[in-house]
C-alpha angles and dihedrals in degrees: 000000000000116000114250120223118209131209114215088254092053092047091051092047089056093049099094091062093038092051090055093048093046090047089055091049092050092047093049091047088053090053089052091051090050093050096047092048090062122080110257108173093165097045092243091151093055095097093049092048092051091048093050091047091052091048092051091049091049090051091050089051089052089056091047090050087055089052101255134099136228109228108172104102092174089055092225107113105022097234120193128182125204118198111238143163114238121177088350092303131110110254140157126245104218130211132179121202091241092058120090095216143012101267103144138070140178138187120265091253097038099068126191093318089062096056115145129182118262106243129196087250090060094045094053100036 
């Protein structure tokens, strides 16, 4: 499969679907946290945990099929990266579930800590 590269406009156009998928992932992760916080000496929650895990994995696959990637392994901020080309270099547009639009990016090696705002200069370069 060829890697898709997003413009900020394309990433933002995909957000309605992505927000729903990420919302599902976050909700299911919350259900897992709730289940594992309860005593379960007879493993009665095992089936539910497996089902929730499979649903989360299916949602992540949906995102990957759209060309973007879920990156929040603690399931706290709903982080999604969109491959992009900025100034001729591979980069990642970066969105958190509490942000209204995709307005940040970082280099492949920089990670979340290296997020920088997308400027008009970057969009039109």
